[in-house]
Phi, psi and omega in degrees: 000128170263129187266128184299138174281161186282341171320278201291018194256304163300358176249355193303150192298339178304312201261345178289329200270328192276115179147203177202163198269151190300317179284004161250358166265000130314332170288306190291319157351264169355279181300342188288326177303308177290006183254305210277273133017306200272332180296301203299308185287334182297294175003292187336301189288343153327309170305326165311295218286304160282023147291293192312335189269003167260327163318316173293333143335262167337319184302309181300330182306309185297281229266005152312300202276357178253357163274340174265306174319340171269304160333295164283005156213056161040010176212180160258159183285146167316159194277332180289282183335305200038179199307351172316328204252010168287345186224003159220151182260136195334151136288331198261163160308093036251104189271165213259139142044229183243071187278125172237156169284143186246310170281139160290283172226188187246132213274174181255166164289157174302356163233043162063016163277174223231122184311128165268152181220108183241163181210145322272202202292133181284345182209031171221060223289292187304000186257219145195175164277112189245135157177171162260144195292112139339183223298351148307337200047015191226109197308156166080039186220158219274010160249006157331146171238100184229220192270323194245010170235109169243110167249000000 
């Protein structure tokens, strides 16, 4: 049996043609960059909306476990205690009962800030106020997001 010398295996016209040039694999780049750009900016307004529904989100979450927590000692935790005491149990006055942990730890608003909690509520007298400063970061200002805006 004769073996083809390897010289002509490499140069056959087959193997010169197969792959791609460095400018079409740059074209594609290129275009994948522009699509990918173009997805982001439709987009773009989408991110507000889903920041506010996971804040509401959170908020029903919180204030579900401060409704089972009153519910099994008769009160809410004090504003000093705050959402802490969904997850570790008060030290202070009025300690609860019957204290079970309702949270694992307490989640942040989507702009990475830490939930306010008043007990009770300044516009939830029999309640309380649970919200977020919203995309401001600054409580009491008119894009808070809370407990007493159910929209």
């Amino acid at each position: 049996m004769k073996m083809k010398p390897m010289r002509n295996a490499i140069l056959s016209p087959k193997t010169q043609t197969a792959g791609f040039t460095l400018f079409e694999i740059m074209l594609v780049v290129v275009i994948i960059v522009l699509l990918g750009g173009a997805a982001i900016n439709y987009m773009g307004g989408n991110l507000g909306i889903a920041q506010e529904t996971r804040t509401r989100t959170d908020l029903q979450t919180i204030s579900t476990q401060l409704k089972i927590y009153q519910a099994m000692n008769g009160f809410y935790p004090t504003t000093e205690q705050g959402l802490n005491a969904l997850i570790a149990e008060p030290t202070t006055n009025p300690k609860p009962a019957q204290w079970r942990q309702l949270m694992e730890k307490m989640p942040v608003d989507p702009w990475g800030n830490n939930y306010f909690y008043v007990s009770p509520g300044k516009r939830n007298p029999n309640s309380f106020d649970l919200y977020s400063a919203g995309p401001d970061r600054k409580p009491d200002t008119d894009d808070d997001i809370g407990n007493w805006d159910r929209k």
